[in-house]
mmCIF file of C-alpha atoms and ligand atoms in Angstrom:
data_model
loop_
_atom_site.group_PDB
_atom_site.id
_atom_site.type_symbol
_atom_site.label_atom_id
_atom_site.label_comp_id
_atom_site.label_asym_id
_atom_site.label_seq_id
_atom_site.Cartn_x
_atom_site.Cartn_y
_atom_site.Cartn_z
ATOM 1 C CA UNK A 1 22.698 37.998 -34.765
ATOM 2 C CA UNK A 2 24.442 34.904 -33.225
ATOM 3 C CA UNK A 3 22.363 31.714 -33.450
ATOM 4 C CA UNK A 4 22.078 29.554 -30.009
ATOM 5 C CA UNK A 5 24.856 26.632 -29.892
ATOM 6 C CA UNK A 6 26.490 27.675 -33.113
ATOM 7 C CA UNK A 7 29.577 26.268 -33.472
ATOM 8 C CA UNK A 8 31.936 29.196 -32.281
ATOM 9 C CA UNK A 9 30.441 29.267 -28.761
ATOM 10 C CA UNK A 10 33.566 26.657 -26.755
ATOM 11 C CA UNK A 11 34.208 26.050 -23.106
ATOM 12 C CA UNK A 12 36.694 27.610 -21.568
ATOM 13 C CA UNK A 13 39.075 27.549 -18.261
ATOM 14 C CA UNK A 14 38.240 29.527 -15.177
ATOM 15 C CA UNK A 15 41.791 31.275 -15.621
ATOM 16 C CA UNK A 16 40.388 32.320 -19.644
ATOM 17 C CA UNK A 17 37.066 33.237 -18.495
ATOM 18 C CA UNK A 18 38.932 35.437 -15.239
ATOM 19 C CA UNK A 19 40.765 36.919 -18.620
ATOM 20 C CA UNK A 20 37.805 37.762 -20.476
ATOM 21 C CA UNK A 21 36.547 39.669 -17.127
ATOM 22 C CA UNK A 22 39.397 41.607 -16.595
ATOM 23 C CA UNK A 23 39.953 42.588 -20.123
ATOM 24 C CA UNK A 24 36.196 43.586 -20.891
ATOM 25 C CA UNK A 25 34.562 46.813 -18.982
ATOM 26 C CA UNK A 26 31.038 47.747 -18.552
ATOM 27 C CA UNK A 27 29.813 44.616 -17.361
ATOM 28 C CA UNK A 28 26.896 43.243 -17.300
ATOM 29 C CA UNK A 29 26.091 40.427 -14.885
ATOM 30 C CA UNK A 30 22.578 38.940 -15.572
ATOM 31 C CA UNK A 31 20.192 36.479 -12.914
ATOM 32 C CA UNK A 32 17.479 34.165 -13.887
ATOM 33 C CA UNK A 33 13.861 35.147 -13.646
ATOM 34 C CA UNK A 34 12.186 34.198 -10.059
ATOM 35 C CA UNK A 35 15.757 34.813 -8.919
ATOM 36 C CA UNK A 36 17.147 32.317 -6.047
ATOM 37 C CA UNK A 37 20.290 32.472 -4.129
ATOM 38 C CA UNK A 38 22.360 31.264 -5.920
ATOM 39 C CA UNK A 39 22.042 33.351 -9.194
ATOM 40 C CA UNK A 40 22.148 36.809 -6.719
ATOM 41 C CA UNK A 41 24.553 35.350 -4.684
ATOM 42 C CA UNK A 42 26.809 34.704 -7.697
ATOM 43 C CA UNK A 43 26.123 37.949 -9.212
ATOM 44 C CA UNK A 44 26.846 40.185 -6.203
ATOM 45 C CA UNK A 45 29.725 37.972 -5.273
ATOM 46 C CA UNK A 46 31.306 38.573 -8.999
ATOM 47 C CA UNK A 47 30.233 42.285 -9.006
ATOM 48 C CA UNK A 48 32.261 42.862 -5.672
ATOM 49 C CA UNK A 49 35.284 41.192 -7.038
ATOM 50 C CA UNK A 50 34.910 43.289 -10.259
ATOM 51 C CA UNK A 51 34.563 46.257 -8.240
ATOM 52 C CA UNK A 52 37.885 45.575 -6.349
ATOM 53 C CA UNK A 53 39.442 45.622 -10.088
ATOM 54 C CA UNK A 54 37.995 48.952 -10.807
ATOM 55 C CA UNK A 55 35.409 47.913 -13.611
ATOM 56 C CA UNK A 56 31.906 49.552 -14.585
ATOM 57 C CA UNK A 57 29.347 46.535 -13.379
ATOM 58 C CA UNK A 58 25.536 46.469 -12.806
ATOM 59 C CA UNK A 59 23.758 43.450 -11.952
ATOM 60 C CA UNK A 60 20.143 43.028 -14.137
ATOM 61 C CA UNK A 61 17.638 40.532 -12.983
ATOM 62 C CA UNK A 62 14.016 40.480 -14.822
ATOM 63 C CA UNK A 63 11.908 40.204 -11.419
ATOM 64 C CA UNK A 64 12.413 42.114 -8.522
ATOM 65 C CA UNK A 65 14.788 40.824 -5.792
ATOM 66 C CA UNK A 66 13.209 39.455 -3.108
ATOM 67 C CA UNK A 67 13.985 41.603 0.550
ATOM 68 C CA UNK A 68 14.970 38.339 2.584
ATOM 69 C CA UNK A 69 18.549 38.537 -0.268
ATOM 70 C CA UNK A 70 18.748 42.441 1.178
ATOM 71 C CA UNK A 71 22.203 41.542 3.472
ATOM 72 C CA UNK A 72 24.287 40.572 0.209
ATOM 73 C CA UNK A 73 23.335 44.005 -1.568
ATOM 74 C CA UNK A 74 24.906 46.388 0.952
ATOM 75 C CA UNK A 75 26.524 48.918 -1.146
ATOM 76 C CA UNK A 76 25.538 47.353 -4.877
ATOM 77 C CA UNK A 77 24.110 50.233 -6.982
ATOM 78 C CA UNK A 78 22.545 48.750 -10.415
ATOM 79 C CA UNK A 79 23.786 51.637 -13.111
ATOM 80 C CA UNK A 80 22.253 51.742 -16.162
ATOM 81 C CA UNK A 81 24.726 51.716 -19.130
ATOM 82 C CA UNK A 82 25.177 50.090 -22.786
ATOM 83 C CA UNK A 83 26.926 46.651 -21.610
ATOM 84 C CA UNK A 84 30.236 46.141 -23.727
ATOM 85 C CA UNK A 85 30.548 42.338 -22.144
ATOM 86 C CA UNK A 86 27.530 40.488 -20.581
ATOM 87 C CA UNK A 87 27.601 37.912 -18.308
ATOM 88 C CA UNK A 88 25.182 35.432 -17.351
ATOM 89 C CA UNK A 89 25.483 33.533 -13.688
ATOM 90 C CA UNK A 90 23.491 30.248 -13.018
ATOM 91 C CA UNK A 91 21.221 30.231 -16.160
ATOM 92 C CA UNK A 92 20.984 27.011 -17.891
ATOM 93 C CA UNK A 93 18.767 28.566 -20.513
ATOM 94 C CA UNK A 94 18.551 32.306 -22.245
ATOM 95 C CA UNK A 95 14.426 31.077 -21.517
ATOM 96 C CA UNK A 96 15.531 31.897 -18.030
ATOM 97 C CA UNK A 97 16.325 35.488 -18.203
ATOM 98 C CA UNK A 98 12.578 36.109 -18.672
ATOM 99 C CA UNK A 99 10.847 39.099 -21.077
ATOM 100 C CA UNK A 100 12.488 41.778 -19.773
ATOM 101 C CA UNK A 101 15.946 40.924 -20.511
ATOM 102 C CA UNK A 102 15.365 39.120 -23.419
ATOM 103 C CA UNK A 103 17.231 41.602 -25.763
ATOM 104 C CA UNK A 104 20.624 40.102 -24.409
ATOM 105 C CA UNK A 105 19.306 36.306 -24.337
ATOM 106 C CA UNK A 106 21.492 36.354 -28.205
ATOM 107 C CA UNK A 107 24.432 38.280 -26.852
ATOM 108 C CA UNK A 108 26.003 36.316 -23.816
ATOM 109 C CA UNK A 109 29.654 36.961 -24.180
ATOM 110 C CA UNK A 110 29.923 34.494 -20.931
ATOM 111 C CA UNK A 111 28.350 32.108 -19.114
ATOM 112 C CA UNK A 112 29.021 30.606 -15.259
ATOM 113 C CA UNK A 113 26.889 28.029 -14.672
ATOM 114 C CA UNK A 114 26.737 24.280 -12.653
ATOM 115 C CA UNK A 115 23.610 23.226 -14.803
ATOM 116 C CA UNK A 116 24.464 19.925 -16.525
ATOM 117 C CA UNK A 117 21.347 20.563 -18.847
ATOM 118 C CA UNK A 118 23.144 24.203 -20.245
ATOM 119 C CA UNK A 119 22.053 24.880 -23.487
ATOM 120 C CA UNK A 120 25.738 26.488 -24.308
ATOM 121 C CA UNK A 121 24.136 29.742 -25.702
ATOM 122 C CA UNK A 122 26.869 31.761 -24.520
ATOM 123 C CA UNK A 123 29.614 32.320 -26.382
ATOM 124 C CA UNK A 124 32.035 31.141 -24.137
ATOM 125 C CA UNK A 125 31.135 28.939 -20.675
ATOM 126 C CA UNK A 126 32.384 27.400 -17.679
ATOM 127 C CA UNK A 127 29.745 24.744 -17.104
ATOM 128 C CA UNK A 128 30.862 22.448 -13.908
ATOM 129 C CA UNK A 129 27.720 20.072 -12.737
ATOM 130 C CA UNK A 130 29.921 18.722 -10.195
ATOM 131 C CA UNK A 131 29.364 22.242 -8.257
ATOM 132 C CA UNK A 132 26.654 21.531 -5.467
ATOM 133 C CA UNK A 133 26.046 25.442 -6.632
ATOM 134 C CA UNK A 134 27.320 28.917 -9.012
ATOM 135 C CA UNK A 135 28.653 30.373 -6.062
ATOM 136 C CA UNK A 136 30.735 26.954 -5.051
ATOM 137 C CA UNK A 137 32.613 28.354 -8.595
ATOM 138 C CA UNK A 138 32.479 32.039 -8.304
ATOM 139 C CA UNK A 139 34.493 30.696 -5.203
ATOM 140 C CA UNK A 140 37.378 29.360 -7.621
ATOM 141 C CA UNK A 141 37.088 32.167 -10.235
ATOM 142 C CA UNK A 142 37.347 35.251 -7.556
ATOM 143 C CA UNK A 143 40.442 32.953 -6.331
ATOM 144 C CA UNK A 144 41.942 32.961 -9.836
ATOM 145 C CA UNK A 145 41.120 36.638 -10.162
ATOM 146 C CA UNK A 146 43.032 37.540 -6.796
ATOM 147 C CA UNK A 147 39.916 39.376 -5.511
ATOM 148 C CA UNK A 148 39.852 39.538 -1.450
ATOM 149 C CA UNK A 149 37.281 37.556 -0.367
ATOM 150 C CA UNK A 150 35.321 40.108 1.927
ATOM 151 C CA UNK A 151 32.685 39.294 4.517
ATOM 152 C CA UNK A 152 30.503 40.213 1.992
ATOM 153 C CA UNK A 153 31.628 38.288 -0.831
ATOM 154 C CA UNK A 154 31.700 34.991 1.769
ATOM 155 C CA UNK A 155 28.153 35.624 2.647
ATOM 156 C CA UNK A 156 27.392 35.632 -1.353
ATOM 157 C CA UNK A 157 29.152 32.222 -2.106
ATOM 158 C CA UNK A 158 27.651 30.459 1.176
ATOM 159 C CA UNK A 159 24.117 31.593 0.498
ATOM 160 C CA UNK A 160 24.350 29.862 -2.939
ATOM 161 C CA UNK A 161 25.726 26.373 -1.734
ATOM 162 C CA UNK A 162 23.061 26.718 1.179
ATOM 163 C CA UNK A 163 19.990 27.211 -0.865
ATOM 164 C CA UNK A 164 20.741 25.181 -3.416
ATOM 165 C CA UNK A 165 21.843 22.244 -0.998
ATOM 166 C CA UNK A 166 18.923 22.757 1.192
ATOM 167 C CA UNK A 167 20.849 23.932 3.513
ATOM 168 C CA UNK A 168 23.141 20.764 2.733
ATOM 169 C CA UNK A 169 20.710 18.134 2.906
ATOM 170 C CA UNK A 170 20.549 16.846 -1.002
ATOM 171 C CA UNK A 171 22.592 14.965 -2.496
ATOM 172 C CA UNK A 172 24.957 17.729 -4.733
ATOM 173 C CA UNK A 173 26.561 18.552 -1.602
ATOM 174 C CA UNK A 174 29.357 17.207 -1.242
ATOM 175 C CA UNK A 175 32.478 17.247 0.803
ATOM 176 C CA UNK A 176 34.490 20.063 -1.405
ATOM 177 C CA UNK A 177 31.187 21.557 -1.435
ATOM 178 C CA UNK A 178 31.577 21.510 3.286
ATOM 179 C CA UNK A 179 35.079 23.026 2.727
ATOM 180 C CA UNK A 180 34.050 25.624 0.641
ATOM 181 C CA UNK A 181 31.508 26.657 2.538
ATOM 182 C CA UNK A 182 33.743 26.360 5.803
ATOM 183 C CA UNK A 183 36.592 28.329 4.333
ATOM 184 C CA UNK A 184 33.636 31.216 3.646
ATOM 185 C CA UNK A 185 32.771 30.859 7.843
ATOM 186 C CA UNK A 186 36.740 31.847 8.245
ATOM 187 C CA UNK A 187 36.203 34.851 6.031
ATOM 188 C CA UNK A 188 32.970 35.953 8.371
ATOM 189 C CA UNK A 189 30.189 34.757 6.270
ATOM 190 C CA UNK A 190 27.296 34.494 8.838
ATOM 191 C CA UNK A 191 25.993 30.739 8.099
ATOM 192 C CA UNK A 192 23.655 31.081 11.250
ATOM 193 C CA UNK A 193 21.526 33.993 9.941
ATOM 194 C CA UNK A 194 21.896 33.200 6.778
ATOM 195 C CA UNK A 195 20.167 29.360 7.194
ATOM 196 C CA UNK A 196 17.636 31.047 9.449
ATOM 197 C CA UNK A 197 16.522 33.638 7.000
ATOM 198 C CA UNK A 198 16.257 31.001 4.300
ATOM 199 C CA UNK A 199 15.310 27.928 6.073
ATOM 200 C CA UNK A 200 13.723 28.898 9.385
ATOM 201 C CA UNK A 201 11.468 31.839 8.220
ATOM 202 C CA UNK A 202 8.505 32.340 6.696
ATOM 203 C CA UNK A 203 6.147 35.161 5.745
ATOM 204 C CA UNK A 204 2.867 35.648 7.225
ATOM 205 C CA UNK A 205 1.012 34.878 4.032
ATOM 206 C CA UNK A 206 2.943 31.739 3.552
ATOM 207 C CA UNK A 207 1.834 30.545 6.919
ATOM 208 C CA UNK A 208 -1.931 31.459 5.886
ATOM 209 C CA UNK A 209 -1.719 29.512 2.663
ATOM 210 C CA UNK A 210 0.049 26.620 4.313
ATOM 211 C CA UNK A 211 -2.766 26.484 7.198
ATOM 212 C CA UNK A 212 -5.470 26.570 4.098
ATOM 213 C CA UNK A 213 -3.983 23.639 2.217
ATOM 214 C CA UNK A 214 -2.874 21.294 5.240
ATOM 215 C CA UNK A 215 -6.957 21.736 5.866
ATOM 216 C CA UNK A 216 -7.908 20.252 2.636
ATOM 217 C CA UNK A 217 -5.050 17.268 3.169
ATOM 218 C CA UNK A 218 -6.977 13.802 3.064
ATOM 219 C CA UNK A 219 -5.208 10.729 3.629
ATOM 220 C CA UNK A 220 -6.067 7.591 1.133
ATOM 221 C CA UNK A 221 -4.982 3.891 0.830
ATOM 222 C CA UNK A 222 -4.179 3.437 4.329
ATOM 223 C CA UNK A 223 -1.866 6.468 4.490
ATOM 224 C CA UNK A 224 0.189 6.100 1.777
ATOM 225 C CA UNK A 225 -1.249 8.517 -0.587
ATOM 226 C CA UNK A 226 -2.172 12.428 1.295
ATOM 227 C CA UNK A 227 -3.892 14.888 -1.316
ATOM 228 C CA UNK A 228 -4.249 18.268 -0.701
ATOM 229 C CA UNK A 229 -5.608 21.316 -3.212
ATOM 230 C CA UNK A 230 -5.103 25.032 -3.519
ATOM 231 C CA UNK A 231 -7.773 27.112 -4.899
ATOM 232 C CA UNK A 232 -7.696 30.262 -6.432
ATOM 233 C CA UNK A 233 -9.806 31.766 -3.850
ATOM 234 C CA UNK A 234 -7.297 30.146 -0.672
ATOM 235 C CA UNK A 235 -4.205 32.493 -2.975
ATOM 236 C CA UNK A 236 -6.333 35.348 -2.852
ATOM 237 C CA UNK A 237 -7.441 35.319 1.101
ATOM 238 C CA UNK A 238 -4.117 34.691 1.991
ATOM 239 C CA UNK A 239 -2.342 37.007 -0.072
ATOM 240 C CA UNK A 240 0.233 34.508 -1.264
ATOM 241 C CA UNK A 241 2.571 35.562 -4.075
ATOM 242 C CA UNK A 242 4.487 33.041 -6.133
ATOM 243 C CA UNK A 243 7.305 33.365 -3.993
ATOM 244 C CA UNK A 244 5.064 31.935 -0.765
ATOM 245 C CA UNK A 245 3.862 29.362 -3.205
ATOM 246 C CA UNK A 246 7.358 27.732 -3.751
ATOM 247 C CA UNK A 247 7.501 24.527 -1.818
ATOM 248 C CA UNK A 248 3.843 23.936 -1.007
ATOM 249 C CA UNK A 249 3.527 20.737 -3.723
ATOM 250 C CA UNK A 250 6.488 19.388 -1.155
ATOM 251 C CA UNK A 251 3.794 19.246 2.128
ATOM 252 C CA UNK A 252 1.728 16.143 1.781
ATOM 253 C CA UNK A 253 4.835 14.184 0.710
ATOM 254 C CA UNK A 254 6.623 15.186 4.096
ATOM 255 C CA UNK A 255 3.902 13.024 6.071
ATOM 256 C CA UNK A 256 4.975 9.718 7.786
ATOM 257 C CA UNK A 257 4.143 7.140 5.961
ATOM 258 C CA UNK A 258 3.079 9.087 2.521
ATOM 259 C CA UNK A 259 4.689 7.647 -0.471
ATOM 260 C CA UNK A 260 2.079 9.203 -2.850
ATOM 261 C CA UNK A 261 1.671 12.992 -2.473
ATOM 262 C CA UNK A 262 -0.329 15.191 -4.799
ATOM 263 C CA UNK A 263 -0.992 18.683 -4.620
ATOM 264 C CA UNK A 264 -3.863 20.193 -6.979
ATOM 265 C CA UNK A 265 -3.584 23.979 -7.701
ATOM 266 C CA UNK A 266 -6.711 25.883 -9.473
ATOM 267 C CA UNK A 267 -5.096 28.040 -12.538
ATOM 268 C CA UNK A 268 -6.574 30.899 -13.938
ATOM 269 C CA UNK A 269 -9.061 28.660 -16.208
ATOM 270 C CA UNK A 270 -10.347 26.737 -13.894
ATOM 271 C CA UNK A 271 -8.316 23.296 -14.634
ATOM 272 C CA UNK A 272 -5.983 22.144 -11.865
ATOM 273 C CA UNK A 273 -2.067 21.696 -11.925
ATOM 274 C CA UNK A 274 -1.343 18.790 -10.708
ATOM 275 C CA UNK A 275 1.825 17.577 -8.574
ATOM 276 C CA UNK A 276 2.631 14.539 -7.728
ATOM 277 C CA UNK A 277 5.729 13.805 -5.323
ATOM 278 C CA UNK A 278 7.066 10.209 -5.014
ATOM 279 C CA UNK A 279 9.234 8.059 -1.864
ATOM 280 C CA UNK A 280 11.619 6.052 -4.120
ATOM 281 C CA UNK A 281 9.144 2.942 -4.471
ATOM 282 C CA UNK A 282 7.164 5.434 -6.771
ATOM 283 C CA UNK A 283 7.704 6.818 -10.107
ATOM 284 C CA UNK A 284 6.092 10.141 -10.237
ATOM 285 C CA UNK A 285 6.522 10.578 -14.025
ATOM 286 C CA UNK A 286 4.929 7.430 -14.636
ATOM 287 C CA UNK A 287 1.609 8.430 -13.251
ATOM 288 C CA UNK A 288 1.494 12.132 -15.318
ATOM 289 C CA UNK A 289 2.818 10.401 -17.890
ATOM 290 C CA UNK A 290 -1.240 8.607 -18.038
ATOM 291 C CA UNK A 291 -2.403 12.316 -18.110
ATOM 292 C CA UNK A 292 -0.050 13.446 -20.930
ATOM 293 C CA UNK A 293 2.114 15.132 -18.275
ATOM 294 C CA UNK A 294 5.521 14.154 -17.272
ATOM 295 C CA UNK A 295 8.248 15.132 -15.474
ATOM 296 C CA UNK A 296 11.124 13.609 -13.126
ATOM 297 C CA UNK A 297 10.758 9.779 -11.161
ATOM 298 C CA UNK A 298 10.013 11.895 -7.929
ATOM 299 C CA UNK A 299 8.652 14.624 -9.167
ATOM 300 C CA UNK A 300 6.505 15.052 -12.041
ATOM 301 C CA UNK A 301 3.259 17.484 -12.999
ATOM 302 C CA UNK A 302 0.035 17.027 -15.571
ATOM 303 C CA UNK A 303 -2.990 19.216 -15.458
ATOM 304 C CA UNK A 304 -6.557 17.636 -14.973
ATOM 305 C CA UNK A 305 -10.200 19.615 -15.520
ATOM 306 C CA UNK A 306 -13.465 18.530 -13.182
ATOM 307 C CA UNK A 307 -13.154 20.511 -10.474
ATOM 308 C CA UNK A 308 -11.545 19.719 -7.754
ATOM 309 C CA UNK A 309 -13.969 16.585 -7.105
ATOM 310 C CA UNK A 310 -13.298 15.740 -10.566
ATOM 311 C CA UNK A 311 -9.309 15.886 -10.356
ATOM 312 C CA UNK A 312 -8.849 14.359 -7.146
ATOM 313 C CA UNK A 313 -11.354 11.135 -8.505
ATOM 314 C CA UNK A 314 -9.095 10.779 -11.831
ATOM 315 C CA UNK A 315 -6.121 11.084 -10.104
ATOM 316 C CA UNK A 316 -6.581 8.844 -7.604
ATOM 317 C CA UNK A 317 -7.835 5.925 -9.491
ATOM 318 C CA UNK A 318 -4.142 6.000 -11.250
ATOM 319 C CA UNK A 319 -2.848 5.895 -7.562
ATOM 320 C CA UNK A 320 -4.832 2.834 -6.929
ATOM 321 C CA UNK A 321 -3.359 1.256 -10.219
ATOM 322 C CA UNK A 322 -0.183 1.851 -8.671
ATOM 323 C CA UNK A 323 -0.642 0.304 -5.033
ATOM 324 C CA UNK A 324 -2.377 -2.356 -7.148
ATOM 325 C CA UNK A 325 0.797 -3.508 -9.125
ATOM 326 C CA UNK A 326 2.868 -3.065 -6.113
ATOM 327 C CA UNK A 327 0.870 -5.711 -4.222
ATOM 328 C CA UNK A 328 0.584 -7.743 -7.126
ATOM 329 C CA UNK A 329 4.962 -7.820 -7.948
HETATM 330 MN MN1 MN B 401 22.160 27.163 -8.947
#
């Protein structure tokens, strides 16, 4: 067995890894666990070109795939097989693949990927963090590899540079990133469904959730800090799965005004995650950083025990800290 990063595994060219494709058979094209956009969108995008060329390809992903992705997998069967090349689309880490396809996190033959923090555990890679998203270089490689670029196929790529942009409003986007994405509209890729079914919809048991936590949002230091808390018991009478869950730390941020936002969730023992979202005067990392936590200048996570009196109270006395110093620099 290969060890991660050993000294054999190199980067290679789009046109070497298009090689390695077309030479190998009975692919295997793996997605990241809780999968997104982007990794299906590369994957199905990849396994249509490789279909064009005539090879054996199923796509594995270790969680199900969520229905909303349903218009990209018109047509995609998932054989099972013994892989004799896998590939691995949009997975910084082998971590990523999750339990059940952990048996191939040591045998990545290749890896397509725009995370600047890739561990290189594949064998060979094509690692561009300039890419606003996978897809925005599945784009190039099913260029290099002469595959048509199908209705299909352009919904694939455009869903990945639209989720991961949010829906082009960060910062990775940028203006190669609008002409790929345009040159998929001239192929028939439907951007206006596709940013409605990803940006402008969501489920019924999102909605309950998100009506149950905007009740417990309570505003603090003259607006500038809005706490809100989930509780085990709110999951359970909405009927919330993860995938409604994504997002919700984002809400008290959004207010006008808010340059503190916390979100509390109640985990399975009781103790509350904590996360704290930051305007740019803030550094989120710092506070969870008091709390042993950590994380990312405007957003960062720590977890905190008392209940949720008890959390909120310890919490918000490192908020105060923080207005403090600001009013006294
Ligand atoms: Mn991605």
């Amino acid at each position: 067995m290969r060890e991660t990063m050993s000294p054999e595994n190199k980067s290679v060219s789009l046109h070497d890894a298009v090689k390695l494709l077309l030479e190998a058979d009975d692919i295997y094209l793996l997605c990241h666990q809780y999968p997104d956009g982007d990794t299906l969108g590369s994957a199905a995008a990849l396994y249509l070109g490789l279909r064009q060329k005539g090879k054996r390809v199923s796509i594995r992903c270790g969680d199900p795939i969520p229905q909303k992705y349903d218009y990209m997998f018109e047509g995609i069967e998932f054989p099972d097989f013994e892989p004799q090349f896998i590939c691995a689309v949009d997975i910084a880490d082998p971590q990523l693949l999750g339990q059940r396809l952990s048996p191939y996190a040591q045998r990545v033959d290749l890896c397509i990927d725009h995370h600047g923090s890739n561990t290189k555990y594949a064998r060979q890679y094509v690692i561009r963090p300039e890419a606003a998203s996978t897809t925005e270089i599945m784009y190039d490689l099913l260029f290099t590899m002469e595959a048509e670029i199908t209705s299909q196929i352009a919904d694939c790529i455009y869903t990945g540079i639209t989720t991961d942009t949010g829906c082009f409003r960060y910062t990775n986007a940028t203006s190669r990133t609008y002409i790929v994405a345009a040159h998929m509209m001239d192929k028939g890729a439907d951007a206006a469904m596709i940013n409605r079914v990803m940006f402008d919809t969501k489920s019924r048991a999102r909605l309950e959730i998100e009506r149950r936590v905007l009740d417990t949002m309570s505003f603090y230091f003259g607006g500038k800090c809005a706490v809100a808390y989930v509780t085990r018991e709110m999951v359970r009478q909405s009927g919330a799965n993860d995938e409604d869950m994504d997002g919700i730390a984002a809400l008290p941020r959004q207010v006008e005004g808010v340059e503190i936002g916390v979100t509390m969730r109640e985990k399975e023992d009781g103790s509350f995650k904590i996360s704290v979202r930051t305007g740019p005067k803030v550094n989120a990392s710092k506070i969870c950083a008091e709390f042993g936590g950590g994380g990312h200048p405007g957003a960062a996570g720590c977890v905190l025990t008392g209940g949720v009196t008890g959390a909120k109270h310890q919490i918000l006395s490192a908020v105060q800290k923080v207005f403090e110093k600001q009013e006294n620099s």
